[in-house]
Coordinates of C-alpha atoms (C1' of nucleotides) in Angstrom, one line a residue:
Chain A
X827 CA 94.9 -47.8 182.5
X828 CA 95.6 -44.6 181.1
X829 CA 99.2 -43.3 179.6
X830 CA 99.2 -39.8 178.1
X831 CA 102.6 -38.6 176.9
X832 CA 102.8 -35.0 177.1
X833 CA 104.6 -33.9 173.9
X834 CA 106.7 -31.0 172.7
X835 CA 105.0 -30.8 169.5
X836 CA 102.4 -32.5 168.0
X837 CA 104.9 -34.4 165.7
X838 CA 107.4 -35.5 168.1
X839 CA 106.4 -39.2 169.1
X840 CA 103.2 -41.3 169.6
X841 CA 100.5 -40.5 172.4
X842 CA 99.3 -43.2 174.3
X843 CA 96.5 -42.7 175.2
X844 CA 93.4 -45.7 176.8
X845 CA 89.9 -44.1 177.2
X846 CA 88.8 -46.9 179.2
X847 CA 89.2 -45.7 182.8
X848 CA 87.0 -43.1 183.7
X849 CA 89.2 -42.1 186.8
X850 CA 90.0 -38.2 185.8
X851 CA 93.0 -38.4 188.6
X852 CA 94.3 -41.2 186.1
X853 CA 93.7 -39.0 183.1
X854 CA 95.9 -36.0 184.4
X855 CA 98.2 -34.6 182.2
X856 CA 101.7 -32.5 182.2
X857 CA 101.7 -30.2 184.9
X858 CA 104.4 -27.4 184.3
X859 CA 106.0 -25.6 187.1
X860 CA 104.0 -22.6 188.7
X861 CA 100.7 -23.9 187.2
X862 CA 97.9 -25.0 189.4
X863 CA 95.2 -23.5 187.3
X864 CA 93.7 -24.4 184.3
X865 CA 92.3 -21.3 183.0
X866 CA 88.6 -22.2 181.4
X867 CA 88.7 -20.7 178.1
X868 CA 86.2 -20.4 175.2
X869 CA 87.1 -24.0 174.3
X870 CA 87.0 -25.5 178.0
X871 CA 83.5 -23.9 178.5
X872 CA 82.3 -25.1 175.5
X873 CA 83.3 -29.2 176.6
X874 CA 82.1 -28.6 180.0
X875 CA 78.9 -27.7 178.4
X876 CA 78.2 -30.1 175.3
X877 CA 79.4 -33.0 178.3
X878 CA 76.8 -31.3 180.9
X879 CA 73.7 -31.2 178.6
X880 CA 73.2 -35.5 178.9
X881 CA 73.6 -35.4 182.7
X882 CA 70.8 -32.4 183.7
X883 CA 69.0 -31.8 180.6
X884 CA 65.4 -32.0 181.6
X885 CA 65.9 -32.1 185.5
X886 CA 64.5 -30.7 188.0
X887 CA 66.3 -29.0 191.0
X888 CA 65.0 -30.2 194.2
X889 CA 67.2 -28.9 196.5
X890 CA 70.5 -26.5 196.5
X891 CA 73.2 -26.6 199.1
X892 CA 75.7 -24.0 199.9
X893 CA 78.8 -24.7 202.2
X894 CA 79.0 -22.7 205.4
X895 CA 81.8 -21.4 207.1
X896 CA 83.1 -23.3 210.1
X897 CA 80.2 -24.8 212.8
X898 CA 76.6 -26.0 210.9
X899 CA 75.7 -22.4 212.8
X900 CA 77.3 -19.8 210.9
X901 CA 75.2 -18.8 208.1
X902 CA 78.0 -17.2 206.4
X903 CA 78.6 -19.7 203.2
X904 CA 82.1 -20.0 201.7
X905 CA 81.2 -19.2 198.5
X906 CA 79.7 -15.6 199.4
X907 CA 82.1 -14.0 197.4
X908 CA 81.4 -16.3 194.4
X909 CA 77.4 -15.6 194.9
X910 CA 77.0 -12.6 192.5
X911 CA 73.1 -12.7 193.5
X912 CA 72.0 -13.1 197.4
X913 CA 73.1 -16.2 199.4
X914 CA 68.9 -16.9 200.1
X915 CA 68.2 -16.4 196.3
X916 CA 69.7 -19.6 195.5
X917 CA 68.4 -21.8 198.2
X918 CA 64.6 -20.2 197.8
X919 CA 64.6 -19.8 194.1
X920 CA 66.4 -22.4 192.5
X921 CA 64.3 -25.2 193.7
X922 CA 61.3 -26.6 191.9
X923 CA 63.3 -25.2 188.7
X924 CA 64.4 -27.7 185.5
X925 CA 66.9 -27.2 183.5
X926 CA 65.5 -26.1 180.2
X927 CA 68.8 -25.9 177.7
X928 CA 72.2 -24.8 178.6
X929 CA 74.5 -22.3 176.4
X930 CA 77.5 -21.1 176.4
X931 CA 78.5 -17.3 175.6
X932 CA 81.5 -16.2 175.6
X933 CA 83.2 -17.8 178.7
X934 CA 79.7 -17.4 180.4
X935 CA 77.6 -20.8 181.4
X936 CA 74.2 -20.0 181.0
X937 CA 71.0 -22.4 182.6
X938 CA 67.6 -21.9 181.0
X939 CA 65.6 -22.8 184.0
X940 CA 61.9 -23.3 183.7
X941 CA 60.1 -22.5 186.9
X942 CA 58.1 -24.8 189.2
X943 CA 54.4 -24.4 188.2
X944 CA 54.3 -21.1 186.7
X945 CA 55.3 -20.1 190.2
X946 CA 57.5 -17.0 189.0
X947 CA 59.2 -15.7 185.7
X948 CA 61.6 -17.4 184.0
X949 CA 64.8 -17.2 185.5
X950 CA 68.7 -17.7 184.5
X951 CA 72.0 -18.9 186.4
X952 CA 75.0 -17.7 184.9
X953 CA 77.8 -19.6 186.1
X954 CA 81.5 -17.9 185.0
X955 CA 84.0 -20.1 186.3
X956 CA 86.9 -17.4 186.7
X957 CA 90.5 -19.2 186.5
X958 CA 89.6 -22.2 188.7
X959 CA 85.8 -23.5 188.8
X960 CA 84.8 -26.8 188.1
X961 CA 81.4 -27.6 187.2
X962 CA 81.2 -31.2 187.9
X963 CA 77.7 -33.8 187.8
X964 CA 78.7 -36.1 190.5
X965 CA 76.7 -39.2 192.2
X966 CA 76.8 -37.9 195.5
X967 CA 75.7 -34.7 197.6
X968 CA 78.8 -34.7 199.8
X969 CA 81.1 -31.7 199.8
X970 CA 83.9 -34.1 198.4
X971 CA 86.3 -31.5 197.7
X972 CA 87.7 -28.8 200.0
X973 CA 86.9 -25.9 197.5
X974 CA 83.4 -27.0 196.7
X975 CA 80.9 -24.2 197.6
X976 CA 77.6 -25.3 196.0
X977 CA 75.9 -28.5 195.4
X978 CA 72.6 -29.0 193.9
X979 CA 70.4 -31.7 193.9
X980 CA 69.2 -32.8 190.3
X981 CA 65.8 -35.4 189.8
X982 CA 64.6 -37.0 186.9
X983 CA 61.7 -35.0 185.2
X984 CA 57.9 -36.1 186.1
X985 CA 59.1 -37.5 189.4
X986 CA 58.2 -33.9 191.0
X987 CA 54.6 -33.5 192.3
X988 CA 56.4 -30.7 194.5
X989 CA 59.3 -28.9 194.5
X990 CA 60.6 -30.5 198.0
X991 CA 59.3 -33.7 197.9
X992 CA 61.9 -36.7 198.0
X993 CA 62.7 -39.2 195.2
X994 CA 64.1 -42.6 194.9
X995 CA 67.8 -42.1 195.6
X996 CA 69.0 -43.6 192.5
X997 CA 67.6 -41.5 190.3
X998 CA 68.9 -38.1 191.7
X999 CA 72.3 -36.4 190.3
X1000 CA 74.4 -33.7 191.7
X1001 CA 75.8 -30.8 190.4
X1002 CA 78.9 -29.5 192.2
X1003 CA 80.4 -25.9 192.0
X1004 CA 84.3 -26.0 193.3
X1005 CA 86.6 -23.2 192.6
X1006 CA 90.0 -22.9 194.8
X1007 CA 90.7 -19.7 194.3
X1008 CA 87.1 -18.2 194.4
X1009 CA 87.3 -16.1 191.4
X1010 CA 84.2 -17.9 189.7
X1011 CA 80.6 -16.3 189.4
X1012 CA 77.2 -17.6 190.3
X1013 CA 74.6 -15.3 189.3
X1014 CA 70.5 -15.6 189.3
X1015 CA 68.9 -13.4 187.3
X1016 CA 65.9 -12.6 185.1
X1017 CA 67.5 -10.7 182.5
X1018 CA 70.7 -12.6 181.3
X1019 CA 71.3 -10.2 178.3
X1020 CA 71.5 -7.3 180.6
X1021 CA 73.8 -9.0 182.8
X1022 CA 75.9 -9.9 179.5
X1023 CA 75.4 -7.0 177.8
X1024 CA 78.8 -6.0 177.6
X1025 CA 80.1 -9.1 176.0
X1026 CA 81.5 -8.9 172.5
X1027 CA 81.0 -11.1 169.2
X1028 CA 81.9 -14.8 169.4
X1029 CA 84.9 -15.1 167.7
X1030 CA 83.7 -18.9 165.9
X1031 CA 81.0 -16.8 164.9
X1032 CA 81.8 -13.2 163.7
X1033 CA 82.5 -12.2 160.4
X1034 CA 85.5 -11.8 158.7
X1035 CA 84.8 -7.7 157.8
X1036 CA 83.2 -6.9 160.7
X1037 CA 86.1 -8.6 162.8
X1038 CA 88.2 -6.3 160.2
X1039 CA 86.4 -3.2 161.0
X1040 CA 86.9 -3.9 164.9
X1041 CA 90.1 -4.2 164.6
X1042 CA 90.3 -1.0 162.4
X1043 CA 88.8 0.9 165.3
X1044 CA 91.6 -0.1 168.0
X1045 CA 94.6 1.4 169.2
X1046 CA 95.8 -1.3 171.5
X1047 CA 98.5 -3.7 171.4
X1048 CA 96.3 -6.9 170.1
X1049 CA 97.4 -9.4 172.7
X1050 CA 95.4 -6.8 175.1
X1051 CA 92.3 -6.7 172.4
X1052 CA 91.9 -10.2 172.4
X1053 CA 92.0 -10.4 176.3
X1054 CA 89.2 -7.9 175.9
X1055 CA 86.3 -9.3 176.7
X1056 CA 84.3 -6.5 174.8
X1057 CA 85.7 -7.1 171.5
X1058 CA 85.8 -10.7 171.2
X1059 CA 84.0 -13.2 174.3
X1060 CA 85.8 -16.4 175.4
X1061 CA 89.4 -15.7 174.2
X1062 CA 92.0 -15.7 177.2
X1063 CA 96.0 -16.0 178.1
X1064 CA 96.2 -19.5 176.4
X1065 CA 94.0 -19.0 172.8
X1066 CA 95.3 -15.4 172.7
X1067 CA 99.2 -16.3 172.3
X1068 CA 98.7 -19.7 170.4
X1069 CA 96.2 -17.9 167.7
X1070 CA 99.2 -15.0 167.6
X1071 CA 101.7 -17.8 166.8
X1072 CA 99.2 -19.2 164.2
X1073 CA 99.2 -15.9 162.6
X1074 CA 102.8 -14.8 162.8
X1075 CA 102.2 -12.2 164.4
X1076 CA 103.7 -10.4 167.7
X1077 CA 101.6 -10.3 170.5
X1078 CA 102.7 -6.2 170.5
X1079 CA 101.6 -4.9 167.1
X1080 CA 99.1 -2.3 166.7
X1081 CA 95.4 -3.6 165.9
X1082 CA 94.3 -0.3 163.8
X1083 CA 97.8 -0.8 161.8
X1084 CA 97.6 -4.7 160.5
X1085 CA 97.2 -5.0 156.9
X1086 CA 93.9 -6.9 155.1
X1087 CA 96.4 -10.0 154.8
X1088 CA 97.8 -10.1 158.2
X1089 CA 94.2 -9.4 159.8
X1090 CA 92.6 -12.3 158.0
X1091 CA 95.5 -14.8 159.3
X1092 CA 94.5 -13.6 162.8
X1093 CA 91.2 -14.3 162.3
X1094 CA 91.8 -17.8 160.5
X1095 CA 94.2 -18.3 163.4
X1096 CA 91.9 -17.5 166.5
X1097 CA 88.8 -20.0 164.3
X1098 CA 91.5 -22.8 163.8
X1099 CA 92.9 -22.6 167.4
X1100 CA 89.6 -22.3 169.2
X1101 CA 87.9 -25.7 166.9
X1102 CA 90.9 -27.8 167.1
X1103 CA 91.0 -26.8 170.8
X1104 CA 87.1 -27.8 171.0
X1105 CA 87.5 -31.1 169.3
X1106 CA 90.7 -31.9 171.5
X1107 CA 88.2 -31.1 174.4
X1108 CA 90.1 -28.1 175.5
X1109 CA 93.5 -27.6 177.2
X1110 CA 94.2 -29.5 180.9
X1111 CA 97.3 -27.6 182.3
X1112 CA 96.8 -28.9 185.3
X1113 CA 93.4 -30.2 186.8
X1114 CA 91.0 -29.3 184.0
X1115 CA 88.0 -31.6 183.4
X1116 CA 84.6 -31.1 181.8
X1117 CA 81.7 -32.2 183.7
X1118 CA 81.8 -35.7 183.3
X1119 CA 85.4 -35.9 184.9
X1120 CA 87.2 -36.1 181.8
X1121 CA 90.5 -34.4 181.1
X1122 CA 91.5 -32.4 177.9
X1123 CA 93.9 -32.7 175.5
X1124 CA 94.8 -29.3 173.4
X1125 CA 97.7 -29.0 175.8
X1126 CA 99.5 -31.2 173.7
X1127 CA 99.2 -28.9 170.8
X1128 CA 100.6 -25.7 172.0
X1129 CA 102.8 -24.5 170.3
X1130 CA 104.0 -21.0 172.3
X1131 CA 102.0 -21.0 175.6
X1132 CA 104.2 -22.0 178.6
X1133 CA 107.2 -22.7 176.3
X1134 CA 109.4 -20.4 177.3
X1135 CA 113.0 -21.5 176.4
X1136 CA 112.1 -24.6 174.1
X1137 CA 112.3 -24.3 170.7
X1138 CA 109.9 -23.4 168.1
X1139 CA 108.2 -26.0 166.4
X1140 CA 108.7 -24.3 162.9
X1141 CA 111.9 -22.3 163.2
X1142 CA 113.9 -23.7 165.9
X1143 CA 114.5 -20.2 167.6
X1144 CA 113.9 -20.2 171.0
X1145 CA 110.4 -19.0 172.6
X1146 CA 110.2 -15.8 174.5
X1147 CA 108.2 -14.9 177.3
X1148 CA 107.4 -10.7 178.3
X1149 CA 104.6 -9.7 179.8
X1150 CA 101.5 -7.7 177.7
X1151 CA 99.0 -5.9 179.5
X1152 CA 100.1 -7.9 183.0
X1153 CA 99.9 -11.0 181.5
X1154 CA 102.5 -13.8 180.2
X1155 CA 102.7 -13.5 177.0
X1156 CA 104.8 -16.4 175.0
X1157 CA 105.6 -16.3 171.1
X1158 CA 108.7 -16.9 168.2
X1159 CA 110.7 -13.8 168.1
X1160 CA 111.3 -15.1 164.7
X1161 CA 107.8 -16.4 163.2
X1162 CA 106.4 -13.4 165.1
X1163 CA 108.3 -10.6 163.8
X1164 CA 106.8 -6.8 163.1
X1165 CA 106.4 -5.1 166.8
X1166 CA 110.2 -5.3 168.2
X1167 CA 109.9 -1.4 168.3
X1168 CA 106.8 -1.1 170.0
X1169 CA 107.4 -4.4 172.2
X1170 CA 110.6 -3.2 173.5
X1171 CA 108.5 -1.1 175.8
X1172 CA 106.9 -4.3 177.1
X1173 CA 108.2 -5.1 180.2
X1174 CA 110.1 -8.5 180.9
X1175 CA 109.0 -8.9 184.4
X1176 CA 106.2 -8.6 185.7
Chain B
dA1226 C1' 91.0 5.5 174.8
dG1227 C1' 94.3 2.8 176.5
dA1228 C1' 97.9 1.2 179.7
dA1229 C1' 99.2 -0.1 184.2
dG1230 C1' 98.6 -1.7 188.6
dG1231 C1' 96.0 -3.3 192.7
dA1232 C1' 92.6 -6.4 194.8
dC1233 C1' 90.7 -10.8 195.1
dC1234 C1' 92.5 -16.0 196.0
dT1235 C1' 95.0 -20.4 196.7
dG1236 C1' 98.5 -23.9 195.8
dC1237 C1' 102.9 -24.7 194.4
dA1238 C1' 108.0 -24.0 193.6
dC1239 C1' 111.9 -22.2 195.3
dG1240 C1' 115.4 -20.3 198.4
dC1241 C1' 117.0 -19.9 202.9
Chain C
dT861 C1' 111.6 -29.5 207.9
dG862 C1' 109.4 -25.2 208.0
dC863 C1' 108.9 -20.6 206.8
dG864 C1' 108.5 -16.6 203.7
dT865 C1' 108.1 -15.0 199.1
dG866 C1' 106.9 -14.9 194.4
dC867 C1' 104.1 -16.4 190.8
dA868 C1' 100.0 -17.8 188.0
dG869 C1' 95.8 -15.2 185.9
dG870 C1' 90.1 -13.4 184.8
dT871 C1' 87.7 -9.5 185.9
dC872 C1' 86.7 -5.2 187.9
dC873 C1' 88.2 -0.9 189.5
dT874 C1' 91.1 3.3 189.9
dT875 C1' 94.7 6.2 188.3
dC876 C1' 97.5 8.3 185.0

DNA sequence: AGAAGGACCTGCACGC
DNA sequence: TGCGTGCAGGTCCTTC
């Protein structure tokens, strides 16, 4: 059995909380109203890949299956729009692959496959799963879910003497690619920095002056600069506003004008926000699990996102909502003071 | 350069 | 009960 208590703060009462059924339909959490997605972030990324790398480390792919569109005839699959690379590059290339290592950058998947037999050059699936992909290692090759587009069969390493031959039943592994609302990415390639070339620094890993001289260099409002994937990779809606409210700071003021002090509170802010997130094993607003089928828990902990209304956990005032560069943008009009100027041209509505 | 808005996409809440 | 509408948001693109 499994009770989680979804709590206001992370000092208002006791979470519940038994580990012992592996049933992720048991494990979900607080679903808020209007939320069906769960937004993989830097931090949900990051758990769906350190749980990943036990279940297909070292595999090989023997066989990839994409879902078609209506009859068993139609050779239009469902996920064409999520198939950044050709339909028949999947199903021709992938097999005979293993799976080498798997990284994360930014909010980016990345498989470092190893080719069957020196057959071709190395090759790379980048797997971005958009607001609603799931990644999942399953024990079965059915299209369980309604919304799964791609399934791929996964068998031990050494069993292969070909890339299509067959192997004992037990010992193969799926991987399943579902995504309701199709905004995910599958892409094959053979160059995976040019295809993420345009990515900036890792915010866990940049460095305090040159993530001061960034910000130097922008105009923008900086709830828009760290939605942008070219300054900093892997930060979105939720880790944007709760590193703002970690930094007191609104989600309106101007990069280029935050002082030395205020700029390293941002960037102490975004680290905290991000690791606690990661060792929570990111945020499950609704559905969220990491490949083994295990929910997060970071939603406990926010503090601003999706708060609209309820008090702040430091000050008491209540949280607003407006939205920043078309997005929802939560924070403490008092603990996150210093833009009402430049804010008040931020539209309430969307 | 940056802001804004549209397109993509689906499930859910809400009002009628 | 059923229908229509609005909303959520990551990324890319166009327009201003």
């Amino acid at each position: 059995l499994v009770v989680v208590i979804p709590l206001k703060s992370p000092d208002s009462g006791p979470i519940l909380k038994c580990d012992r059924l592996k049933d992720a339909r048991a494990r979900r959490v607080w679903r808020g109203p209007g939320c069906i997605a769960f937004m993989p972030e830097l931090p949900e990324v990051e758990t769906i890949v350190r749980s990943l790398r036990p279940l297909v480390l070292g595999r090989q792919i023997t066989a990839v299956e994409l879902r078609r569109n209506g009859s068993s005839r139609s050779s239009h699959p469902t996920a064409s729009r999520i198939l950044a690379s050709p339909a028949r590059e999947f199903e021709q290339r992938l097999p005979g692959c293993s799976i080498e290592s798997i990284e994360r950058v930014g909010k980016n998947i990345v498989f470092h496959l190893r080719p069957y037999m020196g057959r071709e050059t190395r090759l790379y699936l980048l797997v971005h799963l958009g607001m609603t992909g799931r990644l999942t290692c399953e024990t079965t090759p059915e299209f369980r879910q309604k919304h799964t587009h791609l399934v791929m069969a996964l068998a031990e390493a050494g069993r292969r003497d070909s890339p299509h031959g067959t192997a004992p039943l037990e010992e193969l592994r799926w991987l399943h690619y579902s995504d309701i609302r199709r905004f995910g990415r599958l892409r094959l390639t053979a160059r995976p920095d040019e295809a993420l070339s345009g990515l900036g620094a890792d915010p866990l890993e940049i460095r305090e002056e040159e993530f001061f001289r960034l910000l130097r260099s922008r105009r923008s409002m900086l709830k828009s600069l760290l939605l942008d994937q070219h300054f900093l990779r892997g930060i979105g809606n939720i880790y944007a506003d709760e590193s703002l409210f970690r930094a007191g700071i609104h989600p309106a003021a101007h990069a280029a004008r935050l002082d030395r002090k205020r700029a390293l509170r941002l960037y102490e802010g975004i680290r905290e926000t991000l690791s606690q997130a990661i060792a929570q094993g990111g945020s499950s607003i609704s559905d969220f699990v990491d490949g083994q089928g295990y929910a997060g828990n970071f939603q406990v902990y926010h503090q601003v996102y999706q708060r609209t209304g309820e008090p702040c956990v430091r000050c008491g005032a209540a949280i607003r909502r407006i939205i920043v560069s078309s997005r929802g943008t939560h924070f403490c009009p008092r603990c996150q003071r210093g833009a009402e100027r430049r804010a008040a041209g931020v539209s309430l509505k969307k």
